[in-house]
mmCIF file of C-alpha atoms in Angstrom:
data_model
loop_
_atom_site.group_PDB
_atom_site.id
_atom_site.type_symbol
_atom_site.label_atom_id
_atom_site.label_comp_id
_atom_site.label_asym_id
_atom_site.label_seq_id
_atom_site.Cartn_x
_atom_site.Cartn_y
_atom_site.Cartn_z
ATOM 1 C CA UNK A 1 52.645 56.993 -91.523
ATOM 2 C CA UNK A 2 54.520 57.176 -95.119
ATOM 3 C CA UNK A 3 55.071 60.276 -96.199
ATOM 4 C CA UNK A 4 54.042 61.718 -99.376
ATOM 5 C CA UNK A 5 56.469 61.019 -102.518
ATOM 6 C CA UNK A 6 55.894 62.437 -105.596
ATOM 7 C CA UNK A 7 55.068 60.202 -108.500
ATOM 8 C CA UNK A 8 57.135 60.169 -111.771
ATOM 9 C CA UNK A 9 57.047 62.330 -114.228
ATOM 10 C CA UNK A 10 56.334 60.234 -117.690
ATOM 11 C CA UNK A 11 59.215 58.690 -119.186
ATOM 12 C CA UNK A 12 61.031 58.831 -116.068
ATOM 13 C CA UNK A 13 61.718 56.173 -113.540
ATOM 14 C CA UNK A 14 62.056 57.172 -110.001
ATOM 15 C CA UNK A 15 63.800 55.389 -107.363
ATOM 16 C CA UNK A 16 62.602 54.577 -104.151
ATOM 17 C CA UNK A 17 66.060 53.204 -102.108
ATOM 18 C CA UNK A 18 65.485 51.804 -98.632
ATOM 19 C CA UNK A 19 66.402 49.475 -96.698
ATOM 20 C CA UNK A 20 63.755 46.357 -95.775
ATOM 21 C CA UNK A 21 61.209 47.270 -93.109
ATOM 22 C CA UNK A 22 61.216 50.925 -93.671
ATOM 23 C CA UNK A 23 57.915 51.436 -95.586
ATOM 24 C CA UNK A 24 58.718 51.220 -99.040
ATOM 25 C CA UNK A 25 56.319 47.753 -99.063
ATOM 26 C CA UNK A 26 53.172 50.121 -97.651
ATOM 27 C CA UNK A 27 54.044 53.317 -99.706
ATOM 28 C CA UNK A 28 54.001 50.950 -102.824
ATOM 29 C CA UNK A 29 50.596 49.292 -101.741
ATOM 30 C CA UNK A 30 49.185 52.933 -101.311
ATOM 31 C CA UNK A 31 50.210 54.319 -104.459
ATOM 32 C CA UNK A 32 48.416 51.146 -105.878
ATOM 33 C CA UNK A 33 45.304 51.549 -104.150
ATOM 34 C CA UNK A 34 45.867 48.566 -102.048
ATOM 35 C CA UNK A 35 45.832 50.088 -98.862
ATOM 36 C CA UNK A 36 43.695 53.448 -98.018
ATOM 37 C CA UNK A 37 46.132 55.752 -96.547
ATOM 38 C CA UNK A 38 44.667 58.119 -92.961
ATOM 39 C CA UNK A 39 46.182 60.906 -94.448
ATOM 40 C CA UNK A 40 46.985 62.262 -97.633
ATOM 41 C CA UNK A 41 46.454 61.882 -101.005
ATOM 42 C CA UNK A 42 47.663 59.868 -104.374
ATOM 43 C CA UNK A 43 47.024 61.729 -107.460
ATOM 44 C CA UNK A 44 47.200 60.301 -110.691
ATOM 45 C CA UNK A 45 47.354 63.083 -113.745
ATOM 46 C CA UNK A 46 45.106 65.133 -111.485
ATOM 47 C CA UNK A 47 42.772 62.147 -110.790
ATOM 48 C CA UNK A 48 42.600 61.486 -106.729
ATOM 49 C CA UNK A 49 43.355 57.438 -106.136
ATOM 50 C CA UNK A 50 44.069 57.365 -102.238
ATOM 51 C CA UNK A 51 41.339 55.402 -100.862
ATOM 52 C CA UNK A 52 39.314 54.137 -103.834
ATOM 53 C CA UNK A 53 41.154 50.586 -104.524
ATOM 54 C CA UNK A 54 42.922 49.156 -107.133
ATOM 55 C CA UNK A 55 40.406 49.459 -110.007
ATOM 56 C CA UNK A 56 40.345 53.277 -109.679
ATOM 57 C CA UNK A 57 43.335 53.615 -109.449
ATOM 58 C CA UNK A 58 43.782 51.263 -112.890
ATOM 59 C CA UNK A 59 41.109 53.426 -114.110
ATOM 60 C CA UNK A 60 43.276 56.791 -113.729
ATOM 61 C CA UNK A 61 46.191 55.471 -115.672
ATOM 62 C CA UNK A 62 48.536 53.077 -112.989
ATOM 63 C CA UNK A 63 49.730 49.580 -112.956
ATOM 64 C CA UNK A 64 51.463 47.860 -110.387
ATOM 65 C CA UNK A 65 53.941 44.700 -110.237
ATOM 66 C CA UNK A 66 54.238 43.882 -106.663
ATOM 67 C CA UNK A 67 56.934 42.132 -105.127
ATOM 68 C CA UNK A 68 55.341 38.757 -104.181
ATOM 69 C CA UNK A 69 55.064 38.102 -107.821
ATOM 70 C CA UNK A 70 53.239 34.484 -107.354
ATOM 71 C CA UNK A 71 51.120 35.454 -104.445
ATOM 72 C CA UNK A 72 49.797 38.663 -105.153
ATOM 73 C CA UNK A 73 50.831 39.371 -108.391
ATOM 74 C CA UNK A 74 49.184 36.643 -110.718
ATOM 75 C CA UNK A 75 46.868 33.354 -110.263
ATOM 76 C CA UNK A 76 49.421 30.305 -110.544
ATOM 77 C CA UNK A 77 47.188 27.722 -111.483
ATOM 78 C CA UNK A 78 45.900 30.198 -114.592
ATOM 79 C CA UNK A 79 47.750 29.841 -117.809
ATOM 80 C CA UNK A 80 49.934 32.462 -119.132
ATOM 81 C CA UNK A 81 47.453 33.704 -121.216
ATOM 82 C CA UNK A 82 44.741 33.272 -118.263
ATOM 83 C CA UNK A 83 46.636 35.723 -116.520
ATOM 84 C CA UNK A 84 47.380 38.046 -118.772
ATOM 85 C CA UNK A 85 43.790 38.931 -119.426
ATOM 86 C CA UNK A 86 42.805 38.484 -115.792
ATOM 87 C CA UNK A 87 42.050 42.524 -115.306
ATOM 88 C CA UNK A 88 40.467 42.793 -118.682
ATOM 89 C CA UNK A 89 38.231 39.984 -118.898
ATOM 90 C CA UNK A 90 34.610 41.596 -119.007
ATOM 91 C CA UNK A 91 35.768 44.198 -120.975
ATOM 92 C CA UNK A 92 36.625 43.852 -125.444
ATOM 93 C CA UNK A 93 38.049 42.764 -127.335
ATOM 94 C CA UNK A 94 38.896 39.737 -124.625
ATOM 95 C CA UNK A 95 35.324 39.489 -124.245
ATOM 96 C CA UNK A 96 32.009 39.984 -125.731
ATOM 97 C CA UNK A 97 29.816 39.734 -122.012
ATOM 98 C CA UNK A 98 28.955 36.844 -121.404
ATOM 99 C CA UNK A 99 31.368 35.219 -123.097
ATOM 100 C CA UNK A 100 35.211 35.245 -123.506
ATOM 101 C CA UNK A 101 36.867 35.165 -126.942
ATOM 102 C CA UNK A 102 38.941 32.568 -126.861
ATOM 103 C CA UNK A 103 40.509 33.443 -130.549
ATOM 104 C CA UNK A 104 41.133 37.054 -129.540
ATOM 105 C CA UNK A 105 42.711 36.032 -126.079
ATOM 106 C CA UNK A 106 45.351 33.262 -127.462
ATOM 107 C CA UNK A 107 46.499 35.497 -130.248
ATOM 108 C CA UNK A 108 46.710 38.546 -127.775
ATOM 109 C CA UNK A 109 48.658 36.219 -125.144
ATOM 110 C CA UNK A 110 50.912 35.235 -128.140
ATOM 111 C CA UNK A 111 51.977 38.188 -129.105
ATOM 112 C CA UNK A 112 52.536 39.715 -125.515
ATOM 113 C CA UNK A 113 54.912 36.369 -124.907
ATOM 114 C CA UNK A 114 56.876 37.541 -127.727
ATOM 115 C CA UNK A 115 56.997 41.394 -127.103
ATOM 116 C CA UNK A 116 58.223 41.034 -123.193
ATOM 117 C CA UNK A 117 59.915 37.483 -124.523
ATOM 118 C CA UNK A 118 58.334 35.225 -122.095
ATOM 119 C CA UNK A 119 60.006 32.064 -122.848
ATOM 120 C CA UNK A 120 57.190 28.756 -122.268
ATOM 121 C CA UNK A 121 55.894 26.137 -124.534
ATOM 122 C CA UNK A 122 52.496 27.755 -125.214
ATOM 123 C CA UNK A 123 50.381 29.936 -123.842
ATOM 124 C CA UNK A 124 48.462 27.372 -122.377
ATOM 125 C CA UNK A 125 51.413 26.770 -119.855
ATOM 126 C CA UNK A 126 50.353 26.729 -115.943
ATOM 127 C CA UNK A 127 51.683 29.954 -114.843
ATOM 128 C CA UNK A 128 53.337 27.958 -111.602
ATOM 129 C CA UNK A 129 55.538 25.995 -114.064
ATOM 130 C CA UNK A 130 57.387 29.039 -115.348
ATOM 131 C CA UNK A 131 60.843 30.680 -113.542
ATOM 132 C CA UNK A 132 61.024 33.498 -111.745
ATOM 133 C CA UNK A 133 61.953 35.658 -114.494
ATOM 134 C CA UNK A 134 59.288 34.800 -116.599
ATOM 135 C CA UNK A 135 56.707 35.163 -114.390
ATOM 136 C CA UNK A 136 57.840 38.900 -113.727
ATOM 137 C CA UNK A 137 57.476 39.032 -117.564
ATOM 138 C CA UNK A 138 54.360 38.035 -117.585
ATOM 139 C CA UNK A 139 53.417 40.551 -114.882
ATOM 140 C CA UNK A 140 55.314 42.755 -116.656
ATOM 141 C CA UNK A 141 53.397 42.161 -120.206
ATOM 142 C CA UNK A 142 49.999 42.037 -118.541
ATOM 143 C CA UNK A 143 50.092 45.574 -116.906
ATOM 144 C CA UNK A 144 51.617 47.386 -119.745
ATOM 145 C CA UNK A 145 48.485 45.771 -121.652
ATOM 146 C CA UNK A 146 46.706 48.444 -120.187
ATOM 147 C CA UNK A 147 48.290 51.127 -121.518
ATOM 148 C CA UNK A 148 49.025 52.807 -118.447
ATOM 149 C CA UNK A 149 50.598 55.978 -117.529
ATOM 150 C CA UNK A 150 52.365 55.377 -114.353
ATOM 151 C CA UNK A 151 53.982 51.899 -113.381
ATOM 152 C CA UNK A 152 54.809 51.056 -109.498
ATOM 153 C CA UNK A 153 57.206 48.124 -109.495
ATOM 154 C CA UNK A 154 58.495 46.975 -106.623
ATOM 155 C CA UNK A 155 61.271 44.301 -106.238
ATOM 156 C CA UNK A 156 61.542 43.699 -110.009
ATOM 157 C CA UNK A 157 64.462 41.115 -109.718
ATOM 158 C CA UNK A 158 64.626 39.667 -106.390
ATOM 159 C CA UNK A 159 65.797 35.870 -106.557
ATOM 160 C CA UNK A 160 65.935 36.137 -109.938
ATOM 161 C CA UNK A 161 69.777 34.835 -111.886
ATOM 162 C CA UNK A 162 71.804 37.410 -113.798
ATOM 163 C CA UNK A 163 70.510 36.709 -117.337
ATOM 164 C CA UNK A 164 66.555 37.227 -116.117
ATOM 165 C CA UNK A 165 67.709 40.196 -114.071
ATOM 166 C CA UNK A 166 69.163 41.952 -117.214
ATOM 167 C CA UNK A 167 66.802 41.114 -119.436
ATOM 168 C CA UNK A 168 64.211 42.463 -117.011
ATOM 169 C CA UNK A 169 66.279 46.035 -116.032
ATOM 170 C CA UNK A 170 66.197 45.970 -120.400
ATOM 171 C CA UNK A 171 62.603 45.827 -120.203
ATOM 172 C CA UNK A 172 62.417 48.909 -117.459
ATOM 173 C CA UNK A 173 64.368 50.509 -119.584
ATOM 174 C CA UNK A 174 62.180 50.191 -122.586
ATOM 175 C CA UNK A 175 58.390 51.092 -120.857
ATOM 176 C CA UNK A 176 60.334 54.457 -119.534
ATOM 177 C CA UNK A 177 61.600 54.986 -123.260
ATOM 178 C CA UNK A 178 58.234 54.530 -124.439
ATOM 179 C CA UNK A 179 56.786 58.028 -121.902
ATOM 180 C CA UNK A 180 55.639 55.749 -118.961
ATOM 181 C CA UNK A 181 56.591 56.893 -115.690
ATOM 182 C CA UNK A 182 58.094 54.312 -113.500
ATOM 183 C CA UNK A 183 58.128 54.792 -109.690
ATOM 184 C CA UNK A 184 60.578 51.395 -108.745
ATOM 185 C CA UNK A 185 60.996 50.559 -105.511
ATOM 186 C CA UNK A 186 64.004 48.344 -104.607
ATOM 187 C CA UNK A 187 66.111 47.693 -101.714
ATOM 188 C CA UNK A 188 68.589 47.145 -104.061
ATOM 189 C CA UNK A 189 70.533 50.035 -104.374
ATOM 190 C CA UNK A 190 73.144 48.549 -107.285
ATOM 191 C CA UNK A 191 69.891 48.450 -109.333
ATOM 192 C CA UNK A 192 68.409 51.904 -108.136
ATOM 193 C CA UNK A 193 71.522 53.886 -109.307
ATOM 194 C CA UNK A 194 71.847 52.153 -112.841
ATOM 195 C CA UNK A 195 68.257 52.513 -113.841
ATOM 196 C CA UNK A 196 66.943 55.955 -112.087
ATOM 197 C CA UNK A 197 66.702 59.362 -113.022
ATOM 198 C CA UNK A 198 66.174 60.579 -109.680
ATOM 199 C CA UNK A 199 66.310 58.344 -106.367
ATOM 200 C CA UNK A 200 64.012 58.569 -103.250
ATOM 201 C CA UNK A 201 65.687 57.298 -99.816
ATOM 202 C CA UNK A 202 62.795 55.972 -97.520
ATOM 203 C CA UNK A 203 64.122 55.328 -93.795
ATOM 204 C CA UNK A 204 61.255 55.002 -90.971
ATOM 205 C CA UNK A 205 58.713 56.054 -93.254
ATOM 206 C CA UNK A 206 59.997 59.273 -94.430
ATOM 207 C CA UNK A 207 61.522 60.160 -97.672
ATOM 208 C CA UNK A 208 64.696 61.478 -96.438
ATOM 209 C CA UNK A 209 65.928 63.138 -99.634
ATOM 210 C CA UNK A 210 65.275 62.988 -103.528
ATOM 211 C CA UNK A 211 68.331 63.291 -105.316
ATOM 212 C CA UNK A 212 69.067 63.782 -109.042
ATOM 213 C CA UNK A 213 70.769 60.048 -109.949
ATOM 214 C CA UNK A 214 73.432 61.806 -112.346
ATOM 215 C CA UNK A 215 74.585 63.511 -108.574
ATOM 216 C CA UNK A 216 73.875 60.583 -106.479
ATOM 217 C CA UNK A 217 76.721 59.086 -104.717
ATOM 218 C CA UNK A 218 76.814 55.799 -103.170
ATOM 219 C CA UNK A 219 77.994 56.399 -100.417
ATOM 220 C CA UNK A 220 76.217 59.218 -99.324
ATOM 221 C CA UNK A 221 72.830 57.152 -100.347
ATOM 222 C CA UNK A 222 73.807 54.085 -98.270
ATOM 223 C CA UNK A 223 74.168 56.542 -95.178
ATOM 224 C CA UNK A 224 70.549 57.827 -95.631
ATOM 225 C CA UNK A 225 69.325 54.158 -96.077
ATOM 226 C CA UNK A 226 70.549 53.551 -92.750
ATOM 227 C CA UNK A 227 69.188 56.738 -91.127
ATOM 228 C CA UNK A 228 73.222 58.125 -90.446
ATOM 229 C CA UNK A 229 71.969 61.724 -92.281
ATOM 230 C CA UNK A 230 70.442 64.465 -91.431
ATOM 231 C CA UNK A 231 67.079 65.071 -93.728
ATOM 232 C CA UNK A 232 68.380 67.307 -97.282
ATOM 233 C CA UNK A 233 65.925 69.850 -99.148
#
């Protein structure tokens, strides 16, 4: 029963504050294609998603980093560089169907390590083996790979230390500046009001208000989280 929330416009990254439990897990799956919504619709530079799964939704121009980044997000047991082909591997230059190019992924993998600075040995390194922050760099690197146009993150630095979650608000900071929009969802609301141009507040499924970060106060956001306000235009 989420309500509809506009997506971002490109180059901006819009919040969606919530507390846990209060939909921001399922509106993030549905804007991914994960789950098929019984109403509404997810529209993706005038492409309809809602309902058609993940690949179509890829196909019209979104990536997603969910929040269980080992789980869901990648294959542990893949390398780094594994992974960070794992949506493009029947299509070039990764592969040349039947068979993968082992040259062409390697040096690809390489230089994705060092653009989203994914700190391992090689990129032959089990994916399971890395920390927390570089394994949301590696999700990170892989979906940008794409090219896309939209990017749903969700959780981006949950249980991650102070230097990963830096480097990875940096790196959100960076795909915006480069005409992405970012929808991030966060129950975080520290991290909401640093990076967002406008921020969402999702309480029992509805979006309660959307507010303009540069007028956002904290106070008055926290109250929404918890359901204390009455809906705003």
């Amino acid at each position: 029963g989420v309500q509809t929330c506009a997506l971002p416009i490109l180059g901006e990254i819009l919040g969606i504050a919530g507390v846990s439990g209060n939909g921001q897990r399922e509106l993030a799956d549905l804007i991914a294609g994960v789950e098929a919504p019984t109403t509404g619709a997810v529209t993706v530079s005038g492409t309809e998603i809602a309902g058609r799964g993940p690949r179509a939704a890829r196909a019209a121009g979104l990536a997603y980093v969910p929040e269980d980044r080992l789980g869901t997000g990648l294959a542990p047991d893949l390398t780094i560089a594994e992974n960070l082909v794992l949506k493009r591997y029947r299509r070039p230059p990764v592969a040349r169907p039947p068979f993968l190019r082992r040259s062409v992924i390697a040096t690809e993998a390489a230089d994705l390590m060092e653009r989203f600075d994914v700190r391992a040995s090689s990129t032959d390194t089990p994916t399971r083996k890395l920390s927390g922050g570089n394994v949301q760099k590696v999700l990170l690197a892989r979906e940008m790979s794409n090219s896309p146009r939209v990017l749903v993150v969700a959780s981006p630095t949950q249980g991650l230390d102070v230097g990963a979650v830096a480097t990875v608000h940096q790196l959100l900071l960076d795909v915006a500046e480069s005409g992405v929009g970012l929808l991030l969802v966060s129950e975080d609301l520290d991290e909401v009001m640093a990076l967002c141009d406008r921020i969402a507040v999702i309480y029992e499924g509805r979006i309660l208000a959307t507010i303009d970060a540069a007028e956002a106060e904290l106070a008055v956001i926290g109250q929404l989280m918890g359901g204390h306000l009455e809906p705003q235009a």
